[in-house]
Coordinates of C-alpha atoms (C1' of nucleotides) in Angstrom, one line a residue:
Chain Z
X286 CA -22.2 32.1 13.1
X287 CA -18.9 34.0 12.6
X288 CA -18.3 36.5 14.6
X289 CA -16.6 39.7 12.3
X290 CA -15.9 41.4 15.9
X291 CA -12.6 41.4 16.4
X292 CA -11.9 45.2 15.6
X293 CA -14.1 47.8 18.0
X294 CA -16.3 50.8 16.5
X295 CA -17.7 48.5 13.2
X296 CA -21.7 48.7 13.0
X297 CA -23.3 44.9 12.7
X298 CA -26.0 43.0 10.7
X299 CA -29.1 43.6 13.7
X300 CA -28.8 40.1 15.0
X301 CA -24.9 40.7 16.6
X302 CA -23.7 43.3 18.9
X303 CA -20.8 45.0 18.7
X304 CA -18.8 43.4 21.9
X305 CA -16.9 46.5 22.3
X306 CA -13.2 44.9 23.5
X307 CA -11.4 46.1 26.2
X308 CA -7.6 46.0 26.2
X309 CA -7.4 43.0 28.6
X310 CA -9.6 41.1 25.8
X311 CA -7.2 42.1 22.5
X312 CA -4.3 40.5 24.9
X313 CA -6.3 37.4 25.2
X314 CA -6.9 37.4 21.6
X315 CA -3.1 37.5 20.6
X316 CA -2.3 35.1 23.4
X317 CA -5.0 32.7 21.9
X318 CA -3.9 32.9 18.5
X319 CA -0.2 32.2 19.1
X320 CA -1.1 29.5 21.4
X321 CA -3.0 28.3 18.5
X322 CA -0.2 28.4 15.8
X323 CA 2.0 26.7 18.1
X324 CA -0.3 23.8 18.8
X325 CA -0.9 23.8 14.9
X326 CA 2.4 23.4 14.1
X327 CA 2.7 20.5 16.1
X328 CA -0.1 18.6 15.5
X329 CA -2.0 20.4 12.4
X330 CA -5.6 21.7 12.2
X331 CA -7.6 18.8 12.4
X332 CA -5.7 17.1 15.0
X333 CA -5.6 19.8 17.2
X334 CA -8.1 20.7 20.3
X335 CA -9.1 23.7 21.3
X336 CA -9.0 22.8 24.7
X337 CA -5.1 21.9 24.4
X338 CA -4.8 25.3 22.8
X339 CA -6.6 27.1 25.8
X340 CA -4.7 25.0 28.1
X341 CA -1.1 26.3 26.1
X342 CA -2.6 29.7 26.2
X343 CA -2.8 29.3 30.0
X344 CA -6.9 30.3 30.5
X345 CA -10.1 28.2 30.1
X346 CA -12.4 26.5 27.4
X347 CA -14.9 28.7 28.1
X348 CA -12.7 31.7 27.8
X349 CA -11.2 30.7 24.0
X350 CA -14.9 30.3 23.4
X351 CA -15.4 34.4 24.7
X352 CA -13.2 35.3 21.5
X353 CA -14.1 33.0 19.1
X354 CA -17.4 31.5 18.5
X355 CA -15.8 28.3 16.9
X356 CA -12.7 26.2 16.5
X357 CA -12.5 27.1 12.6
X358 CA -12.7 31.0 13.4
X359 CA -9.3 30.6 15.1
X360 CA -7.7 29.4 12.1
X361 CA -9.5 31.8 10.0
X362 CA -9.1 35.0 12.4
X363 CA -5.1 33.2 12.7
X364 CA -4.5 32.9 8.5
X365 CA -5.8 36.8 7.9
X366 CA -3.6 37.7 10.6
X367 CA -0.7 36.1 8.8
X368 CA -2.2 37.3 5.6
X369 CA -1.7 40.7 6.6
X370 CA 1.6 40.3 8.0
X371 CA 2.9 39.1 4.4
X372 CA 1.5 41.9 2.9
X373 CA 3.0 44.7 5.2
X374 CA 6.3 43.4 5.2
X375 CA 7.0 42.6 1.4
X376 CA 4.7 45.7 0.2
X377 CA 3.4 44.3 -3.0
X378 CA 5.0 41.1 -2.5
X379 CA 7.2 40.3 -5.0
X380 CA 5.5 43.2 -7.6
X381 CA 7.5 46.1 -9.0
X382 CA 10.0 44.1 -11.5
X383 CA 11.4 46.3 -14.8
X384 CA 11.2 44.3 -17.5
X385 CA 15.3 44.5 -17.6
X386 CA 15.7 42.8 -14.7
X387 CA 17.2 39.4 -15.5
X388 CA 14.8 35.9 -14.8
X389 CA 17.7 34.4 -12.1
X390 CA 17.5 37.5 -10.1
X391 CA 13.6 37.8 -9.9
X392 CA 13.2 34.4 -8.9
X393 CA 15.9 34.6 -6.5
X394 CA 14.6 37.9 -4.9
X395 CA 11.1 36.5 -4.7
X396 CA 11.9 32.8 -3.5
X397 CA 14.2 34.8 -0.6
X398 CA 11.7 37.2 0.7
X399 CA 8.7 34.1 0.8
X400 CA 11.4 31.6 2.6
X401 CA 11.9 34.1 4.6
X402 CA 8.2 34.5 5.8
X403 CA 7.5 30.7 5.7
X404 CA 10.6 30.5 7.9
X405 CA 9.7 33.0 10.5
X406 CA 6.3 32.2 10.9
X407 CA 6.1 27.9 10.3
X408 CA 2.3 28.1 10.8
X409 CA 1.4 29.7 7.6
X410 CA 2.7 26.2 6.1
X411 CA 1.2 24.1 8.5
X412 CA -2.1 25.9 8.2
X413 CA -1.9 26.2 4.0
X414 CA -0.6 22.1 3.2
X415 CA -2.7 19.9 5.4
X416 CA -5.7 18.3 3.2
X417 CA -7.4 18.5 6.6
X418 CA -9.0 21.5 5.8
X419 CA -12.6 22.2 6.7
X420 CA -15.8 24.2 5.1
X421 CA -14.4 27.9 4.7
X422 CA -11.1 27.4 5.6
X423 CA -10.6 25.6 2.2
X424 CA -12.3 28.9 0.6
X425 CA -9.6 30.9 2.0
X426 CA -7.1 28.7 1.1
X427 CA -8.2 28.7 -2.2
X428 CA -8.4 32.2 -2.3
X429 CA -5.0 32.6 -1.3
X430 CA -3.7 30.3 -4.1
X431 CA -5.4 32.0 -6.3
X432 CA -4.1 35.3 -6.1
X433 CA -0.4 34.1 -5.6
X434 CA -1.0 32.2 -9.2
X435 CA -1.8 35.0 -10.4
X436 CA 0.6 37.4 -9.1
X437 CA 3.1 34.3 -10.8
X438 CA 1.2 34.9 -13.8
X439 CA 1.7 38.8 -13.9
X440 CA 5.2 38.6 -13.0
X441 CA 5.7 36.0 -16.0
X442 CA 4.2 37.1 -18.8
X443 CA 7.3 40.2 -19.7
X444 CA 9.6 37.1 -19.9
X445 CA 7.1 34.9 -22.4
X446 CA 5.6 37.3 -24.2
X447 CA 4.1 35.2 -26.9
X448 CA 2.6 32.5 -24.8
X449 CA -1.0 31.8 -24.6
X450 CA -2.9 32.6 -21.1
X451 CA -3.8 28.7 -20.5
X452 CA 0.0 28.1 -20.7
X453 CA 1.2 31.2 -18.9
X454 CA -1.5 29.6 -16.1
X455 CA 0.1 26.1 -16.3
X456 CA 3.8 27.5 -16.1
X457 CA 2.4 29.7 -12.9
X458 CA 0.8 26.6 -11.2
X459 CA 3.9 24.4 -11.8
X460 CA 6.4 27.3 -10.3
X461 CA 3.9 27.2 -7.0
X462 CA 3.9 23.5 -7.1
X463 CA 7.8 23.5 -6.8
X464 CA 7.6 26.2 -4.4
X465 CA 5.8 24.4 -1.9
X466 CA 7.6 21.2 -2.7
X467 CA 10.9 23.4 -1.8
X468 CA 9.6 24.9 1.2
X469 CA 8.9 21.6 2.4
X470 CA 12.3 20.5 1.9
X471 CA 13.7 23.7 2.9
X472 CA 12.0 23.7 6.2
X473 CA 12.6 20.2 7.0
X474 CA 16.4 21.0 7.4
X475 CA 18.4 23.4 9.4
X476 CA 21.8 26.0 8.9
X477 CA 23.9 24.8 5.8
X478 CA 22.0 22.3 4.4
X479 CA 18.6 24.3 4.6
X480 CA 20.4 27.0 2.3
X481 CA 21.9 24.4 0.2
X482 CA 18.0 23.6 -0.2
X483 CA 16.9 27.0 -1.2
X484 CA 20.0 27.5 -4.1
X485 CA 18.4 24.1 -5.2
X486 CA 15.2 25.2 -5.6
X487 CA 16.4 28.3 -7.1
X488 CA 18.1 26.3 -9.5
X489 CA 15.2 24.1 -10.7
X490 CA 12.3 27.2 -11.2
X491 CA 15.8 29.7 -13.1
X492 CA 16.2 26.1 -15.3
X493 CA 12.6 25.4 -16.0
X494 CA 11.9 29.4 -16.5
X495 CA 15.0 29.9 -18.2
X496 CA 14.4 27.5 -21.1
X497 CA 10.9 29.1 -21.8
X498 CA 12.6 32.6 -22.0
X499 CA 15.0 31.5 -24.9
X500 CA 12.1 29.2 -26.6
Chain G
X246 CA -1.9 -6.2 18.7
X247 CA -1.5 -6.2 15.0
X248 CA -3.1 -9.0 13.0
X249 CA -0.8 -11.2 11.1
X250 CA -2.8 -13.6 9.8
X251 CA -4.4 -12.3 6.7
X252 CA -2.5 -15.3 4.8
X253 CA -3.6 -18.7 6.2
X254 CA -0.9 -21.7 7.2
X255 CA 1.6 -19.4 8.7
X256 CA 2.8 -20.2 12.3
X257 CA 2.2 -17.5 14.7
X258 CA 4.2 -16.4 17.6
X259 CA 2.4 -18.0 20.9
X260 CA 0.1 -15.9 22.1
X261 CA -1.8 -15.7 18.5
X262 CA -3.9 -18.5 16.8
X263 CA -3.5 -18.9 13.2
X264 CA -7.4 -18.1 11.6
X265 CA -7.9 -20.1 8.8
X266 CA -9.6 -18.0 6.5
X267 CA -12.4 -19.2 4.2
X268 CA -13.2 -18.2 0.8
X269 CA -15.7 -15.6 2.1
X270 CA -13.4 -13.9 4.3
X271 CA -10.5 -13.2 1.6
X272 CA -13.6 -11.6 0.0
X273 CA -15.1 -9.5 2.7
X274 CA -11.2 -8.3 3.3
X275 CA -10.8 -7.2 -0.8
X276 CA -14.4 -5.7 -0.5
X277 CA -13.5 -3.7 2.8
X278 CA -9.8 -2.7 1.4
X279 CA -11.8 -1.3 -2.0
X280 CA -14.1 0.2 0.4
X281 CA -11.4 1.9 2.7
X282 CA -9.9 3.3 -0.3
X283 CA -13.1 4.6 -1.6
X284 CA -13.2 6.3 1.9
X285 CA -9.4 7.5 2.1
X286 CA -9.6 8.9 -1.2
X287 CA -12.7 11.3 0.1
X288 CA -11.8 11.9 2.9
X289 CA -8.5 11.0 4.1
X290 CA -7.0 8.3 6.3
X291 CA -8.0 10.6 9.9
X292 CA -11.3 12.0 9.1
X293 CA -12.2 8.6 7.5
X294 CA -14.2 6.3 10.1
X295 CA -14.3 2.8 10.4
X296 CA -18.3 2.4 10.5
X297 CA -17.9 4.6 7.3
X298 CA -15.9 2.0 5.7
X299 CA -18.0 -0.9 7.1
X300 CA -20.7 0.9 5.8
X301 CA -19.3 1.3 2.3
X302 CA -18.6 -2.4 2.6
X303 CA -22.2 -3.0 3.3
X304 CA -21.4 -4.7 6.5
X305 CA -21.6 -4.2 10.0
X306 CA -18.7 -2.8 12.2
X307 CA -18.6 -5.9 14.1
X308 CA -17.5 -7.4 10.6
X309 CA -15.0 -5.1 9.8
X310 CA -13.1 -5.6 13.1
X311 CA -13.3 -9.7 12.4
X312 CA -10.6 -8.8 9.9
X313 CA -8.4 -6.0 11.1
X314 CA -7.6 -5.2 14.5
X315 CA -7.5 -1.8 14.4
X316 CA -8.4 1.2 11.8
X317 CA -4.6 1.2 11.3
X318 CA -4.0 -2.1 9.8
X319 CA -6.7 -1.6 7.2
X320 CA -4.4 1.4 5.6
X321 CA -1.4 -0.5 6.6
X322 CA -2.6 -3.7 4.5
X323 CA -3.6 -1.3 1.6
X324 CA -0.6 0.5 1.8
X325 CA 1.5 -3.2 1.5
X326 CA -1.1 -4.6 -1.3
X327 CA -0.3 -1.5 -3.3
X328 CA 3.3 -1.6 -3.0
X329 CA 2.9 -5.0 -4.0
X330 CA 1.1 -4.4 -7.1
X331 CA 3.3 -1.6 -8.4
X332 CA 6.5 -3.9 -7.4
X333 CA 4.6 -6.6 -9.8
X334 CA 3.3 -4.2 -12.5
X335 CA 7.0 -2.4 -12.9
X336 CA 9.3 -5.2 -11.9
X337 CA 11.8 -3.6 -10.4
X338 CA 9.9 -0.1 -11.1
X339 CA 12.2 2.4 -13.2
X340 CA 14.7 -0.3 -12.8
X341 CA 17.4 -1.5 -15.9
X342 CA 18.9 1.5 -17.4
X343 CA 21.9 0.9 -19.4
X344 CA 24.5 4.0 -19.6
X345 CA 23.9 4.7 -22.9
X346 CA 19.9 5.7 -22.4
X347 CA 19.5 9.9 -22.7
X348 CA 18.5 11.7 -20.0
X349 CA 15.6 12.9 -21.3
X350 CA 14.4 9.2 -21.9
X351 CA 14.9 7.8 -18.7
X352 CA 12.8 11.1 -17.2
X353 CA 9.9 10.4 -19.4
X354 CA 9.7 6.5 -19.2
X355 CA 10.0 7.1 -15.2
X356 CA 7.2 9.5 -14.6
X357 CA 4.8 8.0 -17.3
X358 CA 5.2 4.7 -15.0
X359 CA 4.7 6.1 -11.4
X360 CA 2.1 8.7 -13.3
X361 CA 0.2 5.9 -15.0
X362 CA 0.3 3.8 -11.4
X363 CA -0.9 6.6 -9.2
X364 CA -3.8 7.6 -11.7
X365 CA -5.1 4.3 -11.5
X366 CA -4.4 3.9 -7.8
X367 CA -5.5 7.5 -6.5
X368 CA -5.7 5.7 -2.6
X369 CA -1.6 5.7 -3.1
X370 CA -1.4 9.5 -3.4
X371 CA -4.2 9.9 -0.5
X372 CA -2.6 7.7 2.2
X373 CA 1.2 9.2 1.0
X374 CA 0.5 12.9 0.9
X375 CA -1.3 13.5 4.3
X376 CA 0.3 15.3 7.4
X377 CA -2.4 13.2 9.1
X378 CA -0.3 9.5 9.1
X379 CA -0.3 8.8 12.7
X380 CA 2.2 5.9 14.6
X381 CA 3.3 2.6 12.6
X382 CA 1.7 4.5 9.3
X383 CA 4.7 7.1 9.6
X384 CA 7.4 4.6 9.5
X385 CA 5.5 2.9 6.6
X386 CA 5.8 5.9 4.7
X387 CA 9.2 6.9 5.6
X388 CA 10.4 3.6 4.6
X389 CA 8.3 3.9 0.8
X390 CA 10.4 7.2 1.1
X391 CA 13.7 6.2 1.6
X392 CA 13.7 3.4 -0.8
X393 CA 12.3 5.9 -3.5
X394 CA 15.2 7.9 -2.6
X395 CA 17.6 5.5 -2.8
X396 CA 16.3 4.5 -6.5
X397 CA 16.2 7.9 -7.7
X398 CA 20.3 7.8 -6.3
X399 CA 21.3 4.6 -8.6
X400 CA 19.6 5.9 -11.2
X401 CA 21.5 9.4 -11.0
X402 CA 24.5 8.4 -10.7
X403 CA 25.5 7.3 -13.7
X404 CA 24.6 10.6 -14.8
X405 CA 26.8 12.8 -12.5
X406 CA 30.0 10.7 -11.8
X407 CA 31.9 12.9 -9.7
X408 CA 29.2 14.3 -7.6
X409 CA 29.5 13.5 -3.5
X410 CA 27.1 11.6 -1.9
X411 CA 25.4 14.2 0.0
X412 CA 24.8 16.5 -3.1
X413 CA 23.0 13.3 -5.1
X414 CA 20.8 12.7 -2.3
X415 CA 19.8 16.3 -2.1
X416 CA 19.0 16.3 -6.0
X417 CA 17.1 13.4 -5.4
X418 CA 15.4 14.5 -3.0
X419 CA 14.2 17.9 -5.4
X420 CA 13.2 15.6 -8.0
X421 CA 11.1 13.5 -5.8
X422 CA 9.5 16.3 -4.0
X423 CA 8.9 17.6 -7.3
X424 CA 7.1 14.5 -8.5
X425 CA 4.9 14.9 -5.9
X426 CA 4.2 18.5 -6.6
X427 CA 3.8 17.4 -10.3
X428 CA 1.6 14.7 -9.3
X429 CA -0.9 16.7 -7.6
X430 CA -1.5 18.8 -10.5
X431 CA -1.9 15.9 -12.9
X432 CA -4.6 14.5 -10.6
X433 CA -6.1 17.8 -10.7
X434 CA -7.5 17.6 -14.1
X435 CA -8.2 15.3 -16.7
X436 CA -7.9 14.6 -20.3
X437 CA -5.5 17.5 -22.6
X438 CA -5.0 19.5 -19.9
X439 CA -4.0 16.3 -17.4
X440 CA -1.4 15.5 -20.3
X441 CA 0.1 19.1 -20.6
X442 CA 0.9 18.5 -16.7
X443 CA 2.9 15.3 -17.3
X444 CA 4.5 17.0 -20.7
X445 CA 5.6 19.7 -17.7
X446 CA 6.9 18.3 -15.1
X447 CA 9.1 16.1 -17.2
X448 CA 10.3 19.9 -18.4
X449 CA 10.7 20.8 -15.2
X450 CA 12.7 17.6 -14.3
X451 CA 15.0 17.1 -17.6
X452 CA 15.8 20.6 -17.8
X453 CA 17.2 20.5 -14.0
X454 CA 19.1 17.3 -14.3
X455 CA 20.4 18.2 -17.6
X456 CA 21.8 21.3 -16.0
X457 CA 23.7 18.9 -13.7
X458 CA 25.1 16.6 -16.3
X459 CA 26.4 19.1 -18.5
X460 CA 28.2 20.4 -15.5
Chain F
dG187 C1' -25.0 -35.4 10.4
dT188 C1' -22.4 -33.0 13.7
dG189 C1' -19.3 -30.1 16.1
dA190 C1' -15.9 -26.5 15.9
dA191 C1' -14.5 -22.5 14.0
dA192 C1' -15.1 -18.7 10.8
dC193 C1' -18.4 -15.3 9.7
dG194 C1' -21.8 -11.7 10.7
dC195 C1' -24.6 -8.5 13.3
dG196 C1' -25.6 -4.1 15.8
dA197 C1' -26.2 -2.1 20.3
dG198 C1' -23.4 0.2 23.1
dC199 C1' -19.0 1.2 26.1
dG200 C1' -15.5 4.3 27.0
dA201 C1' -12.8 7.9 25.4
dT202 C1' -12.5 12.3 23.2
dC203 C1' -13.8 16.6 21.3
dT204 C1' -16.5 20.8 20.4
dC205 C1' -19.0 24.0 22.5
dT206 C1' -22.5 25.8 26.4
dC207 C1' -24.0 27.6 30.6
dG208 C1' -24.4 29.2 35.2
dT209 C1' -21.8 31.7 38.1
dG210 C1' -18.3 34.7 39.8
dT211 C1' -14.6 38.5 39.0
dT212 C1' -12.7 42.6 36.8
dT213 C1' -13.0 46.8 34.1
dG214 C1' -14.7 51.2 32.5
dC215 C1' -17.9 54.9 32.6
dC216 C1' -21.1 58.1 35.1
Chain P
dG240 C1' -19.4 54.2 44.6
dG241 C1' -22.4 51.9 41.5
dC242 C1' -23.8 49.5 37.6
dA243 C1' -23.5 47.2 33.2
dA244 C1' -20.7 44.8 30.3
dA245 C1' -16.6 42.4 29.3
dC246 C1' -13.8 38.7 31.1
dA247 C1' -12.9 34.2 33.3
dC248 C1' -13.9 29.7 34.9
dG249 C1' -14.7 24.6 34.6
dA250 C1' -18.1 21.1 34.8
dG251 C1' -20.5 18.8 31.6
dA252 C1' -24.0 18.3 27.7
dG253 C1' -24.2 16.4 23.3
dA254 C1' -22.0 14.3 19.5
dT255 C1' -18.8 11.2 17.3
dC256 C1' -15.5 7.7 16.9
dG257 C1' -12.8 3.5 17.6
dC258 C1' -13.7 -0.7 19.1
dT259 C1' -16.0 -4.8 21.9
dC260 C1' -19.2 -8.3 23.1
dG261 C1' -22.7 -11.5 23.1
dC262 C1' -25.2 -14.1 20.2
dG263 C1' -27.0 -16.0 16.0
dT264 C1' -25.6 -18.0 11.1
dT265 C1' -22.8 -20.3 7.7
dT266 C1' -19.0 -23.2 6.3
dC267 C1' -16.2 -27.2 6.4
dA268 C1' -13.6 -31.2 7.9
dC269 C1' -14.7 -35.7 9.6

DNA sequence: GTGAAACGCGAGCGATCTCTCGTGTTTGCC
DNA sequence: GGCAAACACGAGAGATCGCTCGCGTTTCAC
């Protein structure tokens, strides 16, 4: 039974009650859910316990089980948060692109800003890669993929304009492919050789882009 | 206590008896490895449980554990018979390259090989791709990794001749995470659109390495 | 044929994990 | 101040999993 309760003031279906939060409870919350990326970091979803993550949050079982009615809901409540996050700080994402605006740059701009966010916040990776995703978190993850191939798609088709939509798809699931592939690199190392890591991957979606421009 | 004895007349170290296997117990062991890779490829190597895999078998737990001391070796001894096999099916894999050979050919002939291997061996991709390979498994599969490094290394070389050391293990390290990306989408679908895959990441991987040889 | 060892079974032990429940404390509203 | 609800606790119920053990069956060398 998920519980959509998080935010006070929203009417329910008749068999759940509002749980109006108090201030003490939203602290809780946020103190649960980092506790929660951090031990998901460490050890993944699957792996980790929800009583190690009320035990890094510093409180009870029985308390993490007051704010979420199941492990899964953490990770779902934790991915929307993250969700959101992306959103407000790039906007659109990577949207608004004039149609002058040369390939190298837009992939540069666009790999930078989502490094970036991977970078600051390591769980979004953790939570997104592991095949140890249950029941709806795979939905969501799905979801998610989805509308960032698509996005790809939308932000490819000014450069290939003659290309037919199955291809324009394949070319938008290969660049995510080697995204992820890079990020993985990219957060497996640290200072010079992390950036070195990034102009690579840079290099290998401008090559493989590039040549489809001038085809 | 790990389990050496899965090929009879070896001499053990003292504290281990030799177990002469009969006929019917190299079978049980191929029908359980089948059987665990059945399992694995469903499920994964953490959420996969031994009485799963005995089941699978047809056989009781009890059985299972006659043959393998722990859940661990049975992944371990599939992991080794399927290095084995693709050691004997590609000699010394994507081995004798002479100088001469394009780029472009030596790309293709590569990843039709490892392609070819992991669609007939999906277990390989299951039991390499997981954040979920606990202990002895890890160093397994960082040793597969380093020596697949290491080849991809020789084999660039020849290609870039004045390139240091630490920049051809980074390229080699981008082309073999972008196999892996690659590979996932190829064993996403099947037929046309399976082949379209493999036709693009051997774009994706000529056109970056090309870059660096013109260079 | 006979004995020893390999094979096979399946109930169940011990550990672990998710989640519950009874009880006590704190908070917010009148 | 008083009361209801939100918050907090932690033991432990219930389930699952890896793995064991005792005992019966099959195989093989002699």
């Amino acid at each position: 039974m998920p519980d959509k309760t998080e935010k006070p003031g929203k009417q329910q279906a008749a068999d759940e009650r509002p749980v109006r939060r108090q201030a003490r409870g939203e602290r809780r919350i946020a103190q649960l859910l980092e506790a929660a990326a951090s031990v998901f970091c460490t050890t993944g979803y699957t792996a980790a316990s929800t009583n190690a993550i009320a035990r890094e949050a510093g409180v009870s079982p029985g308390t993490l089980y007051q704010f979420f009615p199941n492990k899964e809901a953490i990770a779902i409540e934790l991915g929307s948060r993250l969700m959101h996050r992306m959103r407000e700080t790039y906007g659109e994402a990577l949207a608004p692109l004039d149609p002058a605006t040369p390939l190298e740059e837009a992939v540069t701009a666009a790999v930078d800003r989502f490094i970036d966010f991977n970078c600051r916040n390591p769980v979004f990776f953790a939570l997104m890669h592991g095949p140890d995703i249950p029941g709806r978190m795979a939905e969501e993850h799905d979801a998610l993929h989805a509308t960032l191939i698509t996005r790809v798609e939308t932000l490819l088709t000014p450069f290939v304009p003659g290309m037919p939509t199955a291809e324009v798809n394949r070319v938008a699931q290969v660049c995510v492919g080697i995204y992820k592939a890079g990020l993985e690199l990219v957060l497996a190392h640290e200072g010079a050789e992390r950036e070195a890591y990034v102009q690579e991957l840079k290099n290998v979606l401008v090559r493989y882009l590039g040549a489809l421009v001038v085809d």
